Amino acid sequence: MRSQTSSGPEVGRGGKRRLRRDQVDITRLVRLVATVVIPTYRLLGKPVYQGLENLPRTGAFVVTPNHTSELDPMTVAMPLYEFGVNPTFLAKDSLFKIPVLGTILRRTAQVPVHRGTADSVKALAAAQEHLASGGSVIIYPEGTLTRDPEQWPMHGFPGAARLALAMNLPVIPVAHWGDEQILGRGPDPKRKRWFRPLPRKTVRVAFGPAVDLSAWAVDTDDVAGLSAQQWLSAVPHGKTVAATHAIMNDITGLLAELRGEQPPAGRWDRRRAERR
């Protein structure tokens, strides 16, 4: 069930005007969860946001963050929630079949992705439907926590690029840094997890301008007369791969600014366990 929508920028603490979506549509359960999650998160980390002006005030869009910690879904969700966007992630469809959890996922407007299917287009069908209705989705292009020993983004999968090109949607790259110091994993082969709540960490989140995907835009003549799902199939694989590289480059650039470091020349390939 969706909450009632509100509109326009809001006035924050101290009379400071903050950026908001023109139409705010957040589920009631998400609002309830936020009353617990946000204060708890702020006990562990001090979030600092930049680039919120790059988030679209209207219409659907795709958010593509880097993935360094099991905590970072909350890191990314919080500023989107405060901006007026329902934080909607792609979740394995099997999770929706679990009693109680499945109900929670549906009532918070999460989107199932069918990872087990050989057809990547069918796997994205629910995400396409959600975006077509005006919603937005958060997609981790890497598909899993980075395996890069220095926590840089890895090679990405083309799902986000395929959706964006087929539906002519903006892709907003996001980088965050600091939450991996709260809940992280070691670089060793066993990737031992740690939780270090003290001292309180600063967590920086940067939203970049929409990725320029114009070089790989789909010709409208190529999709004329096709169904919505056929649009996804019509996007050439080569274009999705090249667009994904552009998305990962923008994410990496944002992360380099947050870290104050130069990224490595290559990108980690987890199948080969090396940069290339």
GROMACS .gro file of C-alpha atoms in nm:
model
  276
    1MET     CA    1   0.000   0.000   0.000
    2ARG     CA    2   0.132   0.341  -0.099
    3SER     CA    3   0.119   0.646   0.121
    4GLN     CA    4  -0.048   0.964   0.012
    5THR     CA    5   0.174   1.172  -0.212
    6SER     CA    6   0.302   1.517  -0.126
    7SER     CA    7   0.469   1.771  -0.347
    8GLY     CA    8   0.738   2.035  -0.365
    9PRO     CA    9   1.057   2.111  -0.170
   10GLU     CA   10   1.032   2.104   0.208
   11VAL     CA   11   1.184   2.326   0.469
   12GLY     CA   12   1.430   2.141   0.688
   13ARG     CA   13   1.578   2.215   1.028
   14GLY     CA   14   1.666   2.576   1.092
   15GLY     CA   15   1.449   2.692   0.802
   16LYS     CA   16   1.694   2.548   0.547
   17ARG     CA   17   1.527   2.448   0.224
   18ARG     CA   18   1.605   2.095   0.110
   19LEU     CA   19   1.565   1.931  -0.228
   20ARG     CA   20   1.264   1.704  -0.270
   21ARG     CA   21   1.085   1.522  -0.547
   22ASP     CA   22   0.791   1.709  -0.695
   23GLN     CA   23   0.570   1.412  -0.606
   24VAL     CA   24   0.671   1.205  -0.303
   25ASP     CA   25   0.532   0.852  -0.308
   26ILE     CA   26   0.672   0.632  -0.032
   27THR     CA   27   0.504   0.323   0.109
   28ARG     CA   28   0.372   0.340   0.464
   29LEU     CA   29   0.585   0.044   0.571
   30VAL     CA   30   0.901   0.213   0.439
   31ARG     CA   31   0.812   0.523   0.642
   32LEU     CA   32   0.766   0.306   0.951
   33VAL     CA   33   1.095   0.122   0.897
   34ALA     CA   34   1.275   0.453   0.842
   35THR     CA   35   1.176   0.576   1.189
   36VAL     CA   36   1.389   0.295   1.331
   37VAL     CA   37   1.665   0.250   1.073
   38ILE     CA   38   1.769   0.612   1.023
   39PRO     CA   39   1.828   0.697   1.393
   40THR     CA   40   2.011   0.365   1.442
   41TYR     CA   41   2.233   0.426   1.140
   42ARG     CA   42   2.319   0.774   1.264
   43LEU     CA   43   2.449   0.621   1.588
   44LEU     CA   44   2.703   0.428   1.381
   45GLY     CA   45   2.789   0.677   1.111
   46LYS     CA   46   2.762   1.043   1.022
   47PRO     CA   47   2.629   1.057   0.665
   48VAL     CA   48   2.737   1.344   0.442
   49TYR     CA   49   2.560   1.380   0.106
   50GLN     CA   50   2.660   1.567  -0.205
   51GLY     CA   51   2.511   1.594  -0.551
   52LEU     CA   52   2.146   1.556  -0.451
   53GLU     CA   53   2.066   1.820  -0.711
   54ASN     CA   54   2.151   1.555  -0.973
   55LEU     CA   55   1.851   1.344  -0.874
   56PRO     CA   56   1.555   1.393  -1.111
   57ARG     CA   57   1.266   1.584  -0.959
   58THR     CA   58   1.018   1.396  -1.181
   59GLY     CA   59   0.999   1.070  -1.371
   60ALA     CA   60   1.162   0.731  -1.334
   61PHE     CA   61   1.537   0.679  -1.313
   62VAL     CA   62   1.794   0.411  -1.233
   63VAL     CA   63   2.040   0.446  -0.944
   64THR     CA   64   2.370   0.258  -0.972
   65PRO     CA   65   2.590   0.248  -0.658
   66ASN     CA   66   2.919   0.080  -0.584
   67HIS     CA   67   2.898  -0.213  -0.339
   68THR     CA   68   3.150  -0.236  -0.054
   69SER     CA   69   2.949  -0.341   0.251
   70GLU     CA   70   2.632  -0.520   0.355
   71LEU     CA   71   2.548  -0.188   0.519
   72ASP     CA   72   2.550   0.016   0.201
   73PRO     CA   73   2.189  -0.053   0.095
   74MET     CA   74   2.095   0.161   0.395
   75THR     CA   75   2.366   0.412   0.305
   76VAL     CA   76   2.214   0.460  -0.041
   77ALA     CA   77   1.849   0.430   0.067
   78MET     CA   78   1.860   0.705   0.331
   79PRO     CA   79   1.935   1.006   0.107
   80LEU     CA   80   1.690   0.877  -0.155
   81TYR     CA   81   1.421   0.844   0.111
   82GLU     CA   82   1.490   1.194   0.240
   83PHE     CA   83   1.473   1.322  -0.118
   84GLY     CA   84   1.127   1.167  -0.150
   85VAL     CA   85   1.206   0.849  -0.345
   86ASN     CA   86   1.088   0.508  -0.226
   87PRO     CA   87   1.414   0.306  -0.201
   88THR     CA   88   1.340   0.014  -0.433
   89PHE     CA   89   1.604  -0.253  -0.485
   90LEU     CA   90   1.614  -0.560  -0.706
   91ALA     CA   91   1.585  -0.869  -0.485
   92LYS     CA   92   1.607  -1.238  -0.572
   93ASP     CA   93   1.261  -1.366  -0.658
   94SER     CA   94   1.305  -1.661  -0.419
   95LEU     CA   95   1.297  -1.415  -0.126
   96PHE     CA   96   0.942  -1.315  -0.219
   97LYS     CA   97   0.827  -1.673  -0.157
   98ILE     CA   98   0.939  -1.672   0.207
   99PRO     CA   99   0.650  -1.614   0.450
  100VAL     CA  100   0.650  -1.273   0.619
  101LEU     CA  101   0.967  -1.162   0.435
  102GLY     CA  102   0.788  -1.182   0.102
  103THR     CA  103   0.503  -0.969   0.238
  104ILE     CA  104   0.748  -0.709   0.368
  105LEU     CA  105   0.929  -0.693   0.035
  106ARG     CA  106   0.607  -0.644  -0.157
  107ARG     CA  107   0.472  -0.380   0.083
  108THR     CA  108   0.796  -0.183   0.062
  109ALA     CA  109   0.775  -0.194  -0.320
  110GLN     CA  110   1.086  -0.403  -0.375
  111VAL     CA  111   1.124  -0.566  -0.718
  112PRO     CA  112   1.191  -0.936  -0.783
  113VAL     CA  113   1.463  -1.030  -1.029
  114HIS     CA  114   1.471  -1.380  -1.174
  115ARG     CA  115   1.842  -1.451  -1.158
  116GLY     CA  116   1.806  -1.819  -1.233
  117THR     CA  117   1.666  -1.770  -1.582
  118ALA     CA  118   1.887  -1.790  -1.888
  119ASP     CA  119   1.694  -1.503  -2.046
  120SER     CA  120   1.831  -1.176  -1.909
  121VAL     CA  121   1.535  -0.987  -2.056
  122LYS     CA  122   1.281  -1.195  -1.861
  123ALA     CA  123   1.494  -1.149  -1.550
  124LEU     CA  124   1.440  -0.773  -1.577
  125ALA     CA  125   1.068  -0.784  -1.660
  126ALA     CA  126   0.948  -0.680  -1.313
  127ALA     CA  127   1.200  -0.396  -1.298
  128GLN     CA  128   1.084  -0.274  -1.638
  129GLU     CA  129   0.723  -0.278  -1.523
  130HIS     CA  130   0.809  -0.085  -1.207
  131LEU     CA  131   1.000   0.179  -1.403
  132ALA     CA  132   0.720   0.209  -1.658
  133SER     CA  133   0.482   0.295  -1.374
  134GLY     CA  134   0.702   0.591  -1.280
  135GLY     CA  135   0.900   0.424  -1.002
  136SER     CA  136   1.277   0.418  -0.972
  137VAL     CA  137   1.510   0.129  -0.895
  138ILE     CA  138   1.849   0.084  -0.732
  139ILE     CA  139   2.066  -0.163  -0.922
  140TYR     CA  140   2.415  -0.271  -0.817
  141PRO     CA  141   2.593  -0.318  -1.152
  142GLU     CA  142   2.856  -0.539  -0.988
  143GLY     CA  143   2.585  -0.777  -0.867
  144THR     CA  144   2.767  -0.851  -0.542
  145LEU     CA  145   3.014  -0.702  -0.294
  146THR     CA  146   3.335  -0.594  -0.460
  147ARG     CA  147   3.615  -0.847  -0.448
  148ASP     CA  148   3.875  -0.586  -0.534
  149PRO     CA  149   4.143  -0.598  -0.261
  150GLU     CA  150   4.139  -0.217  -0.243
  151GLN     CA  151   3.759  -0.184  -0.255
  152TRP     CA  152   3.736  -0.032  -0.603
  153PRO     CA  153   3.439  -0.117  -0.828
  154MET     CA  154   3.464  -0.433  -1.036
  155HIS     CA  155   3.341  -0.503  -1.388
  156GLY     CA  156   2.965  -0.457  -1.407
  157PHE     CA  157   2.672  -0.650  -1.549
  158PRO     CA  158   2.461  -0.481  -1.821
  159GLY     CA  159   2.114  -0.499  -1.662
  160ALA     CA  160   2.098  -0.134  -1.558
  161ALA     CA  161   2.230  -0.018  -1.895
  162ARG     CA  162   1.982  -0.236  -2.085
  163LEU     CA  163   1.687  -0.094  -1.893
  164ALA     CA  164   1.808   0.263  -1.932
  165LEU     CA  165   1.873   0.236  -2.305
  166ALA     CA  166   1.551   0.050  -2.382
  167MET     CA  167   1.336   0.291  -2.181
  168ASN     CA  168   1.537   0.610  -2.238
  169LEU     CA  169   1.586   0.665  -1.865
  170PRO     CA  170   1.861   0.855  -1.682
  171VAL     CA  171   2.118   0.654  -1.488
  172ILE     CA  172   2.240   0.829  -1.172
  173PRO     CA  173   2.582   0.698  -1.060
  174VAL     CA  174   2.643   0.686  -0.685
  175ALA     CA  175   2.957   0.632  -0.481
  176HIS     CA  176   2.987   0.598  -0.106
  177TRP     CA  177   3.285   0.560   0.124
  178GLY     CA  178   3.313   0.507   0.499
  179ASP     CA  179   3.042   0.247   0.567
  180GLU     CA  180   3.287  -0.033   0.485
  181GLN     CA  181   3.475   0.077   0.798
  182ILE     CA  182   3.165   0.003   1.007
  183LEU     CA  183   3.064  -0.330   0.855
  184GLY     CA  184   3.319  -0.479   0.618
  185ARG     CA  185   3.507  -0.782   0.501
  186GLY     CA  186   3.878  -0.856   0.498
  187PRO     CA  187   4.081  -0.893   0.177
  188ASP     CA  188   4.181  -1.250   0.266
  189PRO     CA  189   4.031  -1.543   0.070
  190LYS     CA  190   3.785  -1.621   0.353
  191ARG     CA  191   3.671  -1.255   0.352
  192LYS     CA  192   3.610  -1.252   0.725
  193ARG     CA  193   3.337  -1.004   0.821
  194TRP     CA  194   3.390  -0.741   1.091
  195PHE     CA  195   3.167  -0.495   1.275
  196ARG     CA  196   3.335  -0.186   1.423
  197PRO     CA  197   3.073   0.059   1.552
  198LEU     CA  198   3.320   0.277   1.742
  199PRO     CA  199   3.439   0.538   1.695
  200ARG     CA  200   3.154   0.684   1.489
  201LYS     CA  201   3.253   0.701   1.123
  202THR     CA  202   3.185   0.965   0.861
  203VAL     CA  203   3.011   0.812   0.560
  204ARG     CA  204   3.022   1.016   0.240
  205VAL     CA  205   2.774   0.961  -0.042
  206ALA     CA  206   2.805   1.132  -0.380
  207PHE     CA  207   2.538   1.139  -0.651
  208GLY     CA  208   2.677   1.223  -0.993
  209PRO     CA  209   2.509   1.373  -1.299
  210ALA     CA  210   2.323   1.129  -1.521
  211VAL     CA  211   2.565   0.914  -1.717
  212ASP     CA  212   2.597   1.023  -2.080
  213LEU     CA  213   2.465   0.723  -2.272
  214SER     CA  214   2.379   0.915  -2.589
  215ALA     CA  215   2.645   0.732  -2.792
  216TRP     CA  216   2.452   0.408  -2.745
  217ALA     CA  217   2.096   0.538  -2.766
  218VAL     CA  218   1.851   0.302  -2.934
  219ASP     CA  219   1.715   0.415  -3.270
  220THR     CA  220   1.341   0.469  -3.229
  221ASP     CA  221   1.286   0.313  -3.573
  222ASP     CA  222   1.439  -0.011  -3.442
  223VAL     CA  223   1.179  -0.044  -3.166
  224ALA     CA  224   0.875   0.097  -3.345
  225GLY     CA  225   0.583  -0.141  -3.312
  226LEU     CA  226   0.757  -0.361  -3.053
  227SER     CA  227   0.612  -0.452  -2.715
  228ALA     CA  228   0.774  -0.312  -2.401
  229GLN     CA  229   0.952  -0.641  -2.330
  230GLN     CA  230   1.071  -0.662  -2.689
  231TRP     CA  231   1.236  -0.323  -2.642
  232LEU     CA  232   1.477  -0.485  -2.396
  233SER     CA  233   1.562  -0.758  -2.646
  234ALA     CA  234   1.612  -0.501  -2.922
  235VAL     CA  235   1.904  -0.331  -2.746
  236PRO     CA  236   2.224  -0.476  -2.901
  237HIS     CA  237   2.448  -0.653  -2.653
  238GLY     CA  238   2.747  -0.447  -2.763
  239LYS     CA  239   2.568  -0.126  -2.670
  240THR     CA  240   2.476  -0.253  -2.323
  241VAL     CA  241   2.836  -0.358  -2.261
  242ALA     CA  242   2.978  -0.022  -2.371
  243ALA     CA  243   2.713   0.169  -2.171
  244THR     CA  244   2.793  -0.041  -1.864
  245HIS     CA  245   3.160   0.056  -1.895
  246ALA     CA  246   3.055   0.422  -1.900
  247ILE     CA  247   2.841   0.372  -1.589
  248MET     CA  248   3.122   0.197  -1.402
  249ASN     CA  249   3.368   0.470  -1.506
  250ASP     CA  250   3.142   0.739  -1.360
  251ILE     CA  251   3.093   0.545  -1.035
  252THR     CA  252   3.468   0.493  -1.008
  253GLY     CA  253   3.533   0.862  -1.073
  254LEU     CA  254   3.297   0.964  -0.794
  255LEU     CA  255   3.459   0.716  -0.557
  256ALA     CA  256   3.806   0.845  -0.645
  257GLU     CA  257   3.694   1.197  -0.546
  258LEU     CA  258   3.554   1.073  -0.215
  259ARG     CA  259   3.870   0.878  -0.137
  260GLY     CA  260   4.109   1.143  -0.267
  261GLU     CA  261   4.295   0.872  -0.458
  262GLN     CA  262   4.359   0.767  -0.815
  263PRO     CA  263   4.183   0.441  -0.909
  264PRO     CA  264   4.389   0.155  -1.053
  265ALA     CA  265   4.429   0.131  -1.429
  266GLY     CA  266   4.233  -0.193  -1.461
  267ARG     CA  267   3.905  -0.311  -1.313
  268TRP     CA  268   3.876  -0.625  -1.101
  269ASP     CA  269   3.744  -0.933  -1.279
  270ARG     CA  270   3.618  -1.169  -1.008
  271ARG     CA  271   3.614  -1.467  -1.244
  272ARG     CA  272   3.988  -1.431  -1.303
  273ALA     CA  273   4.064  -1.277  -0.961
  274GLU     CA  274   4.273  -1.007  -1.125
  275ARG     CA  275   4.249  -0.657  -1.269
  276ARG     CA  276   4.228  -0.620  -1.644
   0.00000   0.00000   0.00000
